[in-house]
Amino acid sequence: AVMHAGRIEQIASPTAIYDRPATRFVSTFLGASNILTGQPGPDGVLHAGPDGEARVVLPSRATAAGPVTLSVRPERVRLGAGAEGLENRFAGEVHSVAFRGAYAAYELHVPALGQIIYAYCHPQGGLGESAHSQGSRIDIGWRPEDGVIVEDNA
């Protein structure tokens, strides 16, 4: 179980809590998460970003009456060629990259979303090498089913 401010946020297995968090707090409790907010359309698309023009396809093309908060884990975000053909694909620029042993942790500035998106990818090439360097412009993306709609309790 995960508790916050004296109340139970979610009761589930550790795997379920990590993969399918119920709330915004839970989505960041066991690690990093990309949080996107916006207004959903009747077509199951979240209108996100500074001007609401970025279209983010929601899992199962979910619809809601009010604002939606979407959580996407960094290891679900694909970069470069891995983002080709994905419904949720945006242009980004590598803000920073850090080698963390089993993966490279990227911080990517995504203008359409108006925020930094985090991505964890297996290193390419030799030990400590990353496929994309700071300042590189690359596409980023994720599949709709890799996102989880969470209750926004922030």
Short mmCIF file of N, CA and C in Angstrom, two decimals:
data_model
loop_
_atom_site.label_atom_id
_atom_site.label_comp_id
_atom_site.label_asym_id
_atom_site.label_seq_id
_atom_site.Cartn_x
_atom_site.Cartn_y
_atom_site.Cartn_z
N ALA A 1 0.84 -1.19 0.00
CA ALA A 1 0.00 0.00 0.00
C ALA A 1 0.88 1.24 0.00
N VAL A 2 0.37 2.29 -0.60
CA VAL A 2 1.04 3.59 -0.59
C VAL A 2 0.14 4.56 0.15
N MET A 3 0.74 5.22 1.15
CA MET A 3 -0.01 6.22 1.92
C MET A 3 0.58 7.60 1.67
N HIS A 4 -0.26 8.60 1.76
CA HIS A 4 0.17 9.99 1.59
C HIS A 4 -0.72 10.88 2.45
N ALA A 5 -0.10 11.68 3.28
CA ALA A 5 -0.83 12.62 4.15
C ALA A 5 -1.89 11.90 4.98
N GLY A 6 -1.54 10.71 5.48
CA GLY A 6 -2.42 9.98 6.36
C GLY A 6 -3.56 9.24 5.70
N ARG A 7 -3.56 9.17 4.38
CA ARG A 7 -4.63 8.43 3.70
C ARG A 7 -4.03 7.46 2.70
N ILE A 8 -4.72 6.35 2.49
CA ILE A 8 -4.26 5.33 1.55
C ILE A 8 -4.53 5.83 0.13
N GLU A 9 -3.46 5.85 -0.66
CA GLU A 9 -3.57 6.26 -2.06
C GLU A 9 -3.89 5.07 -2.96
N GLN A 10 -3.24 3.92 -2.67
CA GLN A 10 -3.44 2.75 -3.51
C GLN A 10 -2.99 1.51 -2.77
N ILE A 11 -3.78 0.45 -2.88
CA ILE A 11 -3.41 -0.86 -2.35
C ILE A 11 -3.29 -1.80 -3.54
N ALA A 12 -2.08 -2.31 -3.75
CA ALA A 12 -1.83 -3.23 -4.87
C ALA A 12 -0.43 -3.79 -4.69
N SER A 13 -0.07 -4.71 -5.57
CA SER A 13 1.28 -5.26 -5.55
C SER A 13 2.26 -4.17 -5.99
N PRO A 14 3.55 -4.32 -5.64
CA PRO A 14 4.53 -3.33 -6.08
C PRO A 14 4.55 -3.14 -7.61
N THR A 15 4.41 -4.25 -8.33
CA THR A 15 4.40 -4.17 -9.79
C THR A 15 3.19 -3.37 -10.28
N ALA A 16 2.03 -3.64 -9.73
CA ALA A 16 0.82 -2.91 -10.14
C ALA A 16 0.92 -1.43 -9.76
N ILE A 17 1.47 -1.16 -8.59
CA ILE A 17 1.62 0.24 -8.17
C ILE A 17 2.55 0.97 -9.14
N TYR A 18 3.62 0.32 -9.56
CA TYR A 18 4.56 0.95 -10.48
C TYR A 18 3.97 1.09 -11.89
N ASP A 19 3.41 0.00 -12.41
CA ASP A 19 2.91 -0.01 -13.79
C ASP A 19 1.57 0.69 -13.98
N ARG A 20 0.72 0.66 -12.97
CA ARG A 20 -0.63 1.23 -13.09
C ARG A 20 -0.96 2.06 -11.85
N PRO A 21 -0.23 3.17 -11.64
CA PRO A 21 -0.52 4.00 -10.46
C PRO A 21 -1.94 4.59 -10.55
N ALA A 22 -2.57 4.75 -9.39
CA ALA A 22 -3.93 5.28 -9.35
C ALA A 22 -3.95 6.81 -9.29
N THR A 23 -2.91 7.39 -8.69
CA THR A 23 -2.90 8.84 -8.49
C THR A 23 -1.56 9.43 -8.95
N ARG A 24 -1.56 10.74 -9.09
CA ARG A 24 -0.33 11.45 -9.46
C ARG A 24 0.76 11.21 -8.41
N PHE A 25 0.41 11.25 -7.14
CA PHE A 25 1.39 11.02 -6.08
C PHE A 25 2.00 9.63 -6.23
N VAL A 26 1.18 8.61 -6.40
CA VAL A 26 1.68 7.24 -6.52
C VAL A 26 2.58 7.11 -7.76
N SER A 27 2.25 7.81 -8.84
CA SER A 27 3.03 7.70 -10.07
C SER A 27 4.46 8.21 -9.90
N THR A 28 4.69 9.08 -8.92
CA THR A 28 6.04 9.58 -8.69
C THR A 28 6.66 9.01 -7.41
N PHE A 29 5.92 8.21 -6.67
CA PHE A 29 6.40 7.66 -5.41
C PHE A 29 7.51 6.63 -5.60
N LEU A 30 7.36 5.75 -6.58
CA LEU A 30 8.34 4.69 -6.83
C LEU A 30 9.24 5.00 -8.02
N GLY A 31 9.55 6.24 -8.25
CA GLY A 31 10.43 6.58 -9.37
C GLY A 31 9.87 7.73 -10.18
N ALA A 32 10.60 8.07 -11.21
CA ALA A 32 10.22 9.20 -12.06
C ALA A 32 9.03 8.84 -12.94
N SER A 33 8.30 9.87 -13.30
CA SER A 33 7.19 9.72 -14.23
C SER A 33 7.01 11.02 -14.97
N ASN A 34 6.68 10.92 -16.23
CA ASN A 34 6.33 12.10 -17.02
C ASN A 34 4.84 12.36 -16.79
N ILE A 35 4.52 13.56 -16.35
CA ILE A 35 3.13 13.92 -16.06
C ILE A 35 2.67 14.94 -17.10
N LEU A 36 1.59 14.61 -17.80
CA LEU A 36 1.01 15.52 -18.78
C LEU A 36 -0.42 15.81 -18.36
N THR A 37 -0.82 17.04 -18.48
CA THR A 37 -2.19 17.41 -18.15
C THR A 37 -2.80 18.16 -19.32
N GLY A 38 -4.09 18.06 -19.43
CA GLY A 38 -4.77 18.76 -20.50
C GLY A 38 -6.24 18.42 -20.54
N GLN A 39 -6.87 18.92 -21.56
CA GLN A 39 -8.30 18.72 -21.76
C GLN A 39 -8.51 17.62 -22.79
N PRO A 40 -9.25 16.57 -22.45
CA PRO A 40 -9.49 15.51 -23.43
C PRO A 40 -10.59 15.91 -24.41
N GLY A 41 -10.44 15.45 -25.63
CA GLY A 41 -11.48 15.65 -26.62
C GLY A 41 -12.38 14.42 -26.68
N PRO A 42 -13.48 14.51 -27.39
CA PRO A 42 -14.39 13.36 -27.49
C PRO A 42 -13.79 12.20 -28.28
N ASP A 43 -12.65 12.45 -28.95
CA ASP A 43 -11.99 11.42 -29.74
C ASP A 43 -10.93 10.66 -28.98
N GLY A 44 -10.81 10.89 -27.63
CA GLY A 44 -9.82 10.19 -26.83
C GLY A 44 -8.43 10.75 -26.99
N VAL A 45 -8.35 12.02 -27.36
CA VAL A 45 -7.07 12.70 -27.52
C VAL A 45 -6.97 13.81 -26.49
N LEU A 46 -5.85 13.83 -25.78
CA LEU A 46 -5.58 14.87 -24.79
C LEU A 46 -4.96 16.07 -25.50
N HIS A 47 -5.53 17.24 -25.28
CA HIS A 47 -4.98 18.47 -25.85
C HIS A 47 -4.08 19.08 -24.78
N ALA A 48 -2.77 18.94 -24.98
CA ALA A 48 -1.78 19.31 -23.97
C ALA A 48 -0.86 20.40 -24.51
N GLY A 49 0.09 20.79 -23.68
CA GLY A 49 1.07 21.78 -24.07
C GLY A 49 0.64 23.19 -23.74
N PRO A 50 1.54 24.15 -23.95
CA PRO A 50 1.27 25.53 -23.55
C PRO A 50 0.05 26.14 -24.24
N ASP A 51 -0.20 25.73 -25.47
CA ASP A 51 -1.34 26.29 -26.20
C ASP A 51 -2.46 25.28 -26.41
N GLY A 52 -2.31 24.08 -25.83
CA GLY A 52 -3.33 23.04 -25.98
C GLY A 52 -3.37 22.41 -27.35
N GLU A 53 -2.34 22.67 -28.16
CA GLU A 53 -2.32 22.16 -29.53
C GLU A 53 -1.67 20.79 -29.68
N ALA A 54 -0.89 20.36 -28.70
CA ALA A 54 -0.25 19.04 -28.78
C ALA A 54 -1.31 17.97 -28.57
N ARG A 55 -1.36 17.02 -29.49
CA ARG A 55 -2.36 15.95 -29.42
C ARG A 55 -1.70 14.69 -28.88
N VAL A 56 -2.17 14.23 -27.72
CA VAL A 56 -1.65 13.02 -27.09
C VAL A 56 -2.77 11.99 -27.05
N VAL A 57 -2.59 10.88 -27.77
CA VAL A 57 -3.60 9.84 -27.80
C VAL A 57 -3.59 9.12 -26.45
N LEU A 58 -4.76 9.08 -25.82
CA LEU A 58 -4.90 8.48 -24.50
C LEU A 58 -5.04 6.96 -24.60
N PRO A 59 -4.71 6.25 -23.52
CA PRO A 59 -4.89 4.79 -23.54
C PRO A 59 -6.35 4.44 -23.80
N SER A 60 -6.56 3.49 -24.67
CA SER A 60 -7.91 3.04 -25.05
C SER A 60 -8.78 4.19 -25.54
N ARG A 61 -8.13 5.28 -25.97
CA ARG A 61 -8.86 6.46 -26.46
C ARG A 61 -9.91 6.90 -25.44
N ALA A 62 -9.50 6.92 -24.18
CA ALA A 62 -10.39 7.28 -23.08
C ALA A 62 -10.91 8.71 -23.24
N THR A 63 -12.11 8.92 -22.75
CA THR A 63 -12.70 10.26 -22.75
C THR A 63 -13.06 10.61 -21.31
N ALA A 64 -13.13 11.89 -21.03
CA ALA A 64 -13.48 12.36 -19.69
C ALA A 64 -14.16 13.71 -19.81
N ALA A 65 -14.91 14.08 -18.78
CA ALA A 65 -15.65 15.34 -18.80
C ALA A 65 -14.78 16.54 -18.47
N GLY A 66 -13.69 16.33 -17.73
CA GLY A 66 -12.85 17.45 -17.32
C GLY A 66 -11.39 17.19 -17.62
N PRO A 67 -10.51 18.00 -17.05
CA PRO A 67 -9.07 17.83 -17.29
C PRO A 67 -8.59 16.43 -16.92
N VAL A 68 -7.56 15.98 -17.63
CA VAL A 68 -6.99 14.65 -17.43
C VAL A 68 -5.51 14.78 -17.12
N THR A 69 -5.03 13.90 -16.24
CA THR A 69 -3.61 13.81 -15.93
C THR A 69 -3.13 12.44 -16.39
N LEU A 70 -2.09 12.45 -17.20
CA LEU A 70 -1.54 11.23 -17.77
C LEU A 70 -0.12 11.02 -17.24
N SER A 71 0.18 9.80 -16.84
CA SER A 71 1.51 9.42 -16.37
C SER A 71 2.14 8.48 -17.39
N VAL A 72 3.38 8.78 -17.78
CA VAL A 72 4.13 7.92 -18.70
C VAL A 72 5.51 7.69 -18.08
N ARG A 73 5.85 6.45 -17.80
CA ARG A 73 7.14 6.11 -17.21
C ARG A 73 8.26 6.36 -18.21
N PRO A 74 9.42 6.85 -17.74
CA PRO A 74 10.54 7.15 -18.63
C PRO A 74 11.01 5.97 -19.48
N GLU A 75 10.94 4.76 -18.94
CA GLU A 75 11.39 3.61 -19.72
C GLU A 75 10.42 3.24 -20.84
N ARG A 76 9.25 3.85 -20.86
CA ARG A 76 8.27 3.63 -21.94
C ARG A 76 8.46 4.60 -23.10
N VAL A 77 9.25 5.64 -22.89
CA VAL A 77 9.49 6.65 -23.92
C VAL A 77 10.58 6.14 -24.87
N ARG A 78 10.31 6.24 -26.16
CA ARG A 78 11.26 5.78 -27.17
C ARG A 78 11.87 6.99 -27.87
N LEU A 79 13.11 6.83 -28.28
CA LEU A 79 13.83 7.93 -28.91
C LEU A 79 14.25 7.60 -30.33
N GLY A 80 14.41 8.64 -31.14
CA GLY A 80 14.93 8.49 -32.50
C GLY A 80 14.11 7.54 -33.34
N ALA A 81 14.79 6.57 -33.96
CA ALA A 81 14.11 5.60 -34.83
C ALA A 81 13.05 4.80 -34.09
N GLY A 82 13.24 4.61 -32.77
CA GLY A 82 12.26 3.88 -31.97
C GLY A 82 10.93 4.60 -31.86
N ALA A 83 10.92 5.91 -32.14
CA ALA A 83 9.68 6.68 -32.05
C ALA A 83 8.91 6.72 -33.38
N GLU A 84 9.54 6.24 -34.44
CA GLU A 84 8.90 6.27 -35.75
C GLU A 84 7.61 5.47 -35.73
N GLY A 85 6.57 6.04 -36.30
CA GLY A 85 5.29 5.36 -36.43
C GLY A 85 4.42 5.37 -35.18
N LEU A 86 4.91 5.95 -34.10
CA LEU A 86 4.11 5.99 -32.88
C LEU A 86 3.08 7.11 -32.97
N GLU A 87 1.89 6.86 -32.42
CA GLU A 87 0.84 7.88 -32.45
C GLU A 87 1.21 9.10 -31.62
N ASN A 88 1.89 8.89 -30.53
CA ASN A 88 2.34 10.00 -29.68
C ASN A 88 3.81 10.24 -29.98
N ARG A 89 4.07 11.11 -30.94
CA ARG A 89 5.45 11.40 -31.36
C ARG A 89 5.63 12.91 -31.45
N PHE A 90 6.75 13.39 -30.88
CA PHE A 90 7.02 14.82 -30.83
C PHE A 90 8.50 15.07 -31.08
N ALA A 91 8.81 16.24 -31.60
CA ALA A 91 10.21 16.65 -31.76
C ALA A 91 10.74 17.10 -30.41
N GLY A 92 11.97 16.70 -30.11
CA GLY A 92 12.59 17.08 -28.85
C GLY A 92 14.06 17.38 -29.02
N GLU A 93 14.64 17.92 -27.98
CA GLU A 93 16.07 18.20 -27.97
C GLU A 93 16.64 17.68 -26.65
N VAL A 94 17.77 16.98 -26.75
CA VAL A 94 18.40 16.42 -25.56
C VAL A 94 18.94 17.58 -24.71
N HIS A 95 18.37 17.72 -23.53
CA HIS A 95 18.80 18.74 -22.58
C HIS A 95 19.99 18.23 -21.76
N SER A 96 19.91 16.96 -21.35
CA SER A 96 21.03 16.32 -20.64
C SER A 96 20.91 14.82 -20.78
N VAL A 97 22.03 14.15 -20.60
CA VAL A 97 22.05 12.69 -20.61
C VAL A 97 23.04 12.24 -19.54
N ALA A 98 22.66 11.21 -18.78
CA ALA A 98 23.51 10.67 -17.72
C ALA A 98 23.55 9.15 -17.84
N PHE A 99 24.74 8.60 -17.81
CA PHE A 99 24.91 7.16 -17.83
C PHE A 99 24.64 6.63 -16.43
N ARG A 100 23.74 5.65 -16.31
CA ARG A 100 23.39 5.10 -15.00
C ARG A 100 23.56 3.58 -14.97
N GLY A 101 24.60 3.11 -15.59
CA GLY A 101 24.87 1.67 -15.57
C GLY A 101 24.04 0.92 -16.59
N ALA A 102 22.89 0.43 -16.19
CA ALA A 102 22.05 -0.36 -17.08
C ALA A 102 21.29 0.47 -18.10
N TYR A 103 21.26 1.79 -17.92
CA TYR A 103 20.53 2.63 -18.86
C TYR A 103 21.12 4.04 -18.89
N ALA A 104 20.75 4.76 -19.93
CA ALA A 104 21.08 6.18 -20.04
C ALA A 104 19.81 6.95 -19.73
N ALA A 105 19.92 7.95 -18.84
CA ALA A 105 18.77 8.77 -18.45
C ALA A 105 18.83 10.08 -19.24
N TYR A 106 17.81 10.32 -20.04
CA TYR A 106 17.74 11.53 -20.86
C TYR A 106 16.71 12.49 -20.29
N GLU A 107 17.02 13.77 -20.35
CA GLU A 107 16.06 14.85 -20.14
C GLU A 107 15.94 15.53 -21.48
N LEU A 108 14.72 15.55 -22.01
CA LEU A 108 14.49 16.09 -23.34
C LEU A 108 13.50 17.25 -23.28
N HIS A 109 13.87 18.35 -23.87
CA HIS A 109 12.96 19.49 -23.95
C HIS A 109 12.05 19.24 -25.15
N VAL A 110 10.73 19.25 -24.91
CA VAL A 110 9.76 19.00 -25.97
C VAL A 110 8.87 20.24 -26.08
N PRO A 111 9.18 21.13 -27.04
CA PRO A 111 8.45 22.40 -27.15
C PRO A 111 6.94 22.24 -27.29
N ALA A 112 6.48 21.27 -28.07
CA ALA A 112 5.04 21.10 -28.28
C ALA A 112 4.31 20.82 -26.97
N LEU A 113 4.98 20.12 -26.05
CA LEU A 113 4.38 19.81 -24.75
C LEU A 113 4.70 20.87 -23.71
N GLY A 114 5.68 21.73 -24.01
CA GLY A 114 6.05 22.79 -23.08
C GLY A 114 6.69 22.28 -21.81
N GLN A 115 7.40 21.17 -21.89
CA GLN A 115 8.01 20.60 -20.70
C GLN A 115 9.16 19.67 -21.04
N ILE A 116 9.86 19.28 -19.98
CA ILE A 116 10.91 18.28 -20.10
C ILE A 116 10.26 16.89 -20.02
N ILE A 117 10.69 16.00 -20.89
CA ILE A 117 10.25 14.60 -20.85
C ILE A 117 11.48 13.77 -20.51
N TYR A 118 11.31 12.83 -19.60
CA TYR A 118 12.39 11.94 -19.18
C TYR A 118 12.28 10.62 -19.93
N ALA A 119 13.42 10.10 -20.37
CA ALA A 119 13.46 8.81 -21.06
C ALA A 119 14.64 8.02 -20.53
N TYR A 120 14.42 6.72 -20.27
CA TYR A 120 15.48 5.82 -19.85
C TYR A 120 15.66 4.79 -20.96
N CYS A 121 16.85 4.74 -21.53
CA CYS A 121 17.12 3.84 -22.65
C CYS A 121 18.39 3.06 -22.40
N HIS A 122 18.46 1.85 -22.93
CA HIS A 122 19.68 1.06 -22.82
C HIS A 122 20.78 1.76 -23.60
N PRO A 123 21.98 1.82 -23.04
CA PRO A 123 23.08 2.49 -23.74
C PRO A 123 23.41 1.79 -25.04
N GLN A 124 23.84 2.57 -26.01
CA GLN A 124 24.24 2.03 -27.31
C GLN A 124 25.76 2.00 -27.37
N GLY A 125 26.33 1.02 -28.02
CA GLY A 125 27.78 0.97 -28.18
C GLY A 125 28.46 0.49 -26.91
N GLY A 126 29.58 1.10 -26.59
CA GLY A 126 30.39 0.68 -25.45
C GLY A 126 29.83 1.17 -24.13
N LEU A 127 30.43 0.68 -23.08
CA LEU A 127 30.03 1.04 -21.73
C LEU A 127 30.12 2.54 -21.53
N GLY A 128 29.06 3.14 -21.05
CA GLY A 128 29.03 4.57 -20.78
C GLY A 128 28.71 5.43 -21.99
N GLU A 129 28.48 4.83 -23.14
CA GLU A 129 28.14 5.60 -24.34
C GLU A 129 26.64 5.74 -24.46
N SER A 130 26.20 6.88 -24.97
CA SER A 130 24.77 7.07 -25.22
C SER A 130 24.57 7.36 -26.70
N ALA A 131 23.41 7.02 -27.20
CA ALA A 131 23.12 7.17 -28.62
C ALA A 131 22.92 8.62 -29.02
N HIS A 132 22.51 9.46 -28.08
CA HIS A 132 22.19 10.84 -28.39
C HIS A 132 22.89 11.75 -27.39
N SER A 133 23.53 12.80 -27.89
CA SER A 133 24.28 13.69 -27.02
C SER A 133 23.50 14.98 -26.75
N GLN A 134 23.95 15.72 -25.75
CA GLN A 134 23.30 16.98 -25.39
C GLN A 134 23.24 17.88 -26.61
N GLY A 135 22.06 18.47 -26.82
CA GLY A 135 21.83 19.35 -27.96
C GLY A 135 21.28 18.65 -29.18
N SER A 136 21.33 17.30 -29.21
CA SER A 136 20.79 16.56 -30.36
C SER A 136 19.29 16.78 -30.47
N ARG A 137 18.84 16.93 -31.68
CA ARG A 137 17.40 17.03 -31.94
C ARG A 137 16.92 15.66 -32.42
N ILE A 138 15.95 15.11 -31.69
CA ILE A 138 15.46 13.77 -32.01
C ILE A 138 13.96 13.71 -31.75
N ASP A 139 13.32 12.74 -32.40
CA ASP A 139 11.91 12.48 -32.10
C ASP A 139 11.82 11.65 -30.84
N ILE A 140 10.78 11.90 -30.07
CA ILE A 140 10.48 11.08 -28.90
C ILE A 140 9.05 10.62 -29.04
N GLY A 141 8.71 9.51 -28.40
CA GLY A 141 7.33 9.05 -28.47
C GLY A 141 7.05 7.88 -27.56
N TRP A 142 5.77 7.55 -27.48
CA TRP A 142 5.34 6.40 -26.70
C TRP A 142 4.00 5.93 -27.26
N ARG A 143 3.68 4.69 -26.99
CA ARG A 143 2.40 4.11 -27.43
C ARG A 143 1.30 4.59 -26.48
N PRO A 144 0.08 4.77 -26.96
CA PRO A 144 -1.01 5.19 -26.07
C PRO A 144 -1.16 4.29 -24.85
N GLU A 145 -1.00 2.98 -25.02
CA GLU A 145 -1.18 2.04 -23.91
C GLU A 145 -0.05 2.13 -22.88
N ASP A 146 1.01 2.86 -23.19
CA ASP A 146 2.10 3.06 -22.22
C ASP A 146 1.80 4.18 -21.24
N GLY A 147 0.74 4.91 -21.46
CA GLY A 147 0.32 5.97 -20.54
C GLY A 147 -0.75 5.45 -19.60
N VAL A 148 -0.86 6.08 -18.44
CA VAL A 148 -1.87 5.72 -17.45
C VAL A 148 -2.56 7.00 -17.00
N ILE A 149 -3.88 7.02 -17.11
CA ILE A 149 -4.62 8.16 -16.60
C ILE A 149 -4.71 8.03 -15.08
N VAL A 150 -4.29 9.07 -14.38
CA VAL A 150 -4.25 9.04 -12.92
C VAL A 150 -5.11 10.17 -12.34
N GLU A 151 -5.55 9.96 -11.12
CA GLU A 151 -6.26 11.01 -10.40
C GLU A 151 -5.24 12.08 -10.02
N ASP A 152 -5.55 13.33 -10.29
CA ASP A 152 -4.61 14.40 -9.98
C ASP A 152 -4.86 14.92 -8.58
N ASN A 153 -4.02 14.46 -7.66
CA ASN A 153 -4.18 14.85 -6.26
C ASN A 153 -3.04 15.75 -5.82
N ALA A 154 -2.38 16.41 -6.78
CA ALA A 154 -1.22 17.25 -6.45
C ALA A 154 -1.63 18.49 -5.69
#
